Amino acid sequence: MIVCMPRAATTSDVFNAIAEPQRREILTLLKASELSVGGVADKLGLRQPATSKHLRVLREVGLVHVHQSGKQRLYGLDARGLRKIHDWTGGFEEFWNQSFDRLNEYVKTLKGGTNVDG
Amino acid sequence: MIVCMPRAATTSDVFNAIAEPQRREILTLLKASELSVGGVADKLGLRQPATSKHLRVLREVGLVHVHQSGKQRLYGLDARGLRKIHDWTGGFEEFWNQSFDRLNEYVKTLKGGTNVDG
DNA sequence: CGATCATATTCCCATATGGGAAAATTAGCA
DNA sequence: TGCTAATTTTCCCATATGGGAATATGATCG
């Protein structure tokens, strides 16, 4: 029985997974090439366990995939999940400039209407 | 003194702010028009306090702006902050299809017919 | 000023971290 | 069969929720 609804799990969806800056850095790193856990850890200055945990989250939401290569596990980028976010934010594209205008207009209303000097 | 680094605050940046589904719904709602807190609460089936808290987060990261209108406070969309996310995910656009190919190839090496959901 | 509607904040709870340290697990090789 | 390297998992901590309930603050009007 659910009593309360705390913050959603990072593994629940891609939005949560990339809310963590280090995980975004990992994804950016993997643009260049596949990397082992140790490789990622080295490049980002993290410990291996911490890196492994981040990679696990990314794996669970499907943003990376793994395969064994010798003694290492190579993590590779699977950016398809980011498309969902790109599309969602893209739905606001028409509002980017409009919001600017609205805000300007709003500010104008304040300044012009009240003539308050700041 | 910082002893550990727990999950980042939702107010730390836009990525964290929109990690919460209800806040994304609020932003989508505000595409249509400005809304009062009660208006948002009604449309999403939330209590007013909860709605107010979500709107506070969105305000602190700059995704919405507020102005008084009679007895109500009208919240309006300021989507400019979403551009950062759109741009960041856009940096992976060239990898969306490529990742698909990589994954297909990878799956092929394993077996041959695996259901890949996209 | 007081009454009232509309929001915001506080207090509380259980949950979900993110990282450090250490132990467990897995993979590849002699 | 062991041994070693690489990675994952477990245990622990302090922090940050998100929502409910109750309270405080704010704004408007008489």
Short mmCIF file of N, CA and C in Angstrom, two decimals, chain B residues 59-112:
data_model
loop_
_atom_site.label_atom_id
_atom_site.label_comp_id
_atom_site.label_asym_id
_atom_site.label_seq_id
_atom_site.Cartn_x
_atom_site.Cartn_y
_atom_site.Cartn_z
N ARG B 59 9.31 27.85 -10.44
CA ARG B 59 9.65 29.27 -10.36
C ARG B 59 11.14 29.45 -10.08
N GLU B 60 11.65 28.64 -9.17
CA GLU B 60 13.05 28.82 -8.75
C GLU B 60 14.04 28.50 -9.87
N VAL B 61 13.63 27.63 -10.77
CA VAL B 61 14.53 27.35 -11.90
C VAL B 61 14.16 28.21 -13.10
N GLY B 62 13.15 29.06 -12.93
CA GLY B 62 12.84 30.03 -13.98
C GLY B 62 11.97 29.53 -15.11
N LEU B 63 11.28 28.42 -14.90
CA LEU B 63 10.44 27.89 -15.98
C LEU B 63 9.05 28.50 -15.99
N VAL B 64 8.68 29.15 -14.90
CA VAL B 64 7.40 29.86 -14.87
C VAL B 64 7.61 31.21 -14.20
N HIS B 65 6.69 32.10 -14.48
CA HIS B 65 6.71 33.39 -13.80
C HIS B 65 5.32 33.66 -13.27
N VAL B 66 5.23 34.53 -12.30
CA VAL B 66 3.98 34.76 -11.60
C VAL B 66 3.64 36.23 -11.61
N HIS B 67 2.35 36.50 -11.60
CA HIS B 67 1.92 37.88 -11.35
C HIS B 67 0.54 37.85 -10.73
N GLN B 68 0.31 38.81 -9.91
CA GLN B 68 -0.96 38.88 -9.21
C GLN B 68 -2.06 39.34 -10.15
N SER B 69 -3.20 38.71 -10.01
CA SER B 69 -4.35 39.12 -10.81
C SER B 69 -5.59 38.99 -9.93
N GLY B 70 -6.01 40.08 -9.37
CA GLY B 70 -7.10 40.03 -8.42
C GLY B 70 -6.66 39.25 -7.20
N LYS B 71 -7.48 38.30 -6.82
CA LYS B 71 -7.12 37.52 -5.63
C LYS B 71 -6.18 36.37 -5.97
N GLN B 72 -5.98 36.15 -7.25
CA GLN B 72 -5.19 34.98 -7.64
C GLN B 72 -3.79 35.34 -8.09
N ARG B 73 -2.97 34.35 -8.06
CA ARG B 73 -1.62 34.49 -8.63
C ARG B 73 -1.59 33.66 -9.90
N LEU B 74 -1.39 34.31 -10.99
CA LEU B 74 -1.38 33.60 -12.27
C LEU B 74 0.03 33.18 -12.64
N TYR B 75 0.15 31.90 -12.92
CA TYR B 75 1.45 31.36 -13.33
C TYR B 75 1.48 31.23 -14.85
N GLY B 76 2.57 31.71 -15.42
CA GLY B 76 2.73 31.63 -16.86
C GLY B 76 4.03 30.91 -17.22
N LEU B 77 4.02 30.36 -18.41
CA LEU B 77 5.17 29.59 -18.89
C LEU B 77 6.31 30.50 -19.32
N ASP B 78 7.51 30.11 -18.93
CA ASP B 78 8.71 30.73 -19.48
C ASP B 78 9.61 29.59 -19.94
N ALA B 79 9.42 29.19 -21.17
CA ALA B 79 10.02 27.95 -21.65
C ALA B 79 11.50 28.08 -22.02
N ARG B 80 12.04 29.27 -21.87
CA ARG B 80 13.43 29.44 -22.31
C ARG B 80 14.40 28.45 -21.69
N GLY B 81 14.15 28.11 -20.42
CA GLY B 81 15.04 27.19 -19.74
C GLY B 81 15.06 25.80 -20.36
N LEU B 82 14.01 25.46 -21.07
CA LEU B 82 13.94 24.13 -21.68
C LEU B 82 14.85 24.02 -22.90
N ARG B 83 15.23 25.18 -23.40
CA ARG B 83 16.08 25.18 -24.59
C ARG B 83 17.42 24.50 -24.30
N LYS B 84 17.91 24.72 -23.11
CA LYS B 84 19.18 24.11 -22.70
C LYS B 84 19.10 22.59 -22.82
N ILE B 85 17.97 22.04 -22.36
CA ILE B 85 17.80 20.59 -22.42
C ILE B 85 17.62 20.13 -23.86
N HIS B 86 16.85 20.91 -24.60
CA HIS B 86 16.65 20.57 -26.01
C HIS B 86 17.98 20.54 -26.75
N ASP B 87 18.79 21.52 -26.47
CA ASP B 87 20.10 21.57 -27.12
C ASP B 87 20.99 20.40 -26.69
N TRP B 88 20.96 20.12 -25.41
CA TRP B 88 21.83 19.04 -24.93
C TRP B 88 21.44 17.71 -25.56
N THR B 89 20.16 17.40 -25.52
CA THR B 89 19.72 16.15 -26.14
C THR B 89 19.93 16.19 -27.65
N GLY B 90 19.80 17.38 -28.23
CA GLY B 90 20.03 17.51 -29.66
C GLY B 90 21.45 17.13 -30.04
N GLY B 91 22.36 17.26 -29.12
CA GLY B 91 23.74 16.87 -29.37
C GLY B 91 23.90 15.38 -29.57
N PHE B 92 22.84 14.64 -29.28
CA PHE B 92 22.89 13.18 -29.46
C PHE B 92 22.09 12.74 -30.68
N GLU B 93 21.60 13.70 -31.42
CA GLU B 93 20.71 13.38 -32.53
C GLU B 93 21.38 12.44 -33.53
N GLU B 94 22.65 12.72 -33.81
CA GLU B 94 23.34 11.90 -34.80
C GLU B 94 23.57 10.47 -34.31
N PHE B 95 23.35 10.26 -33.02
CA PHE B 95 23.59 8.93 -32.48
C PHE B 95 22.32 8.10 -32.37
N TRP B 96 21.16 8.73 -32.56
CA TRP B 96 19.91 7.99 -32.39
C TRP B 96 19.84 6.80 -33.33
N ASN B 97 20.01 7.07 -34.61
CA ASN B 97 19.95 5.97 -35.57
C ASN B 97 21.19 5.10 -35.50
N GLN B 98 22.30 5.78 -35.29
CA GLN B 98 23.54 5.03 -35.22
C GLN B 98 23.52 4.04 -34.07
N SER B 99 22.98 4.47 -32.94
CA SER B 99 22.89 3.59 -31.79
C SER B 99 22.02 2.39 -32.12
N PHE B 100 20.97 2.65 -32.88
CA PHE B 100 20.10 1.58 -33.30
C PHE B 100 20.90 0.55 -34.10
N ASP B 101 21.67 1.01 -35.04
CA ASP B 101 22.48 0.09 -35.84
C ASP B 101 23.44 -0.67 -34.95
N ARG B 102 24.13 0.06 -34.09
CA ARG B 102 25.08 -0.60 -33.20
C ARG B 102 24.41 -1.68 -32.39
N LEU B 103 23.23 -1.34 -31.87
CA LEU B 103 22.54 -2.29 -31.03
C LEU B 103 22.10 -3.50 -31.85
N ASN B 104 21.57 -3.24 -33.04
CA ASN B 104 21.17 -4.34 -33.89
C ASN B 104 22.34 -5.27 -34.16
N GLU B 105 23.46 -4.65 -34.46
CA GLU B 105 24.64 -5.45 -34.75
C GLU B 105 25.04 -6.27 -33.53
N TYR B 106 24.94 -5.62 -32.39
CA TYR B 106 25.30 -6.27 -31.15
C TYR B 106 24.36 -7.44 -30.87
N VAL B 107 23.08 -7.18 -31.06
CA VAL B 107 22.10 -8.23 -30.84
C VAL B 107 22.33 -9.38 -31.81
N LYS B 108 22.69 -9.02 -33.02
CA LYS B 108 22.91 -10.04 -34.03
C LYS B 108 24.04 -10.98 -33.62
N THR B 109 25.05 -10.40 -33.03
CA THR B 109 26.17 -11.24 -32.60
C THR B 109 25.75 -12.19 -31.50
N LEU B 110 24.78 -11.77 -30.72
CA LEU B 110 24.32 -12.63 -29.63
C LEU B 110 23.42 -13.73 -30.13
N LYS B 111 22.38 -13.34 -30.85
CA LYS B 111 21.43 -14.34 -31.30
C LYS B 111 20.97 -14.07 -32.72
N GLY B 112 19.97 -13.21 -32.79
CA GLY B 112 19.46 -12.95 -34.12
C GLY B 112 18.11 -12.27 -34.08
#
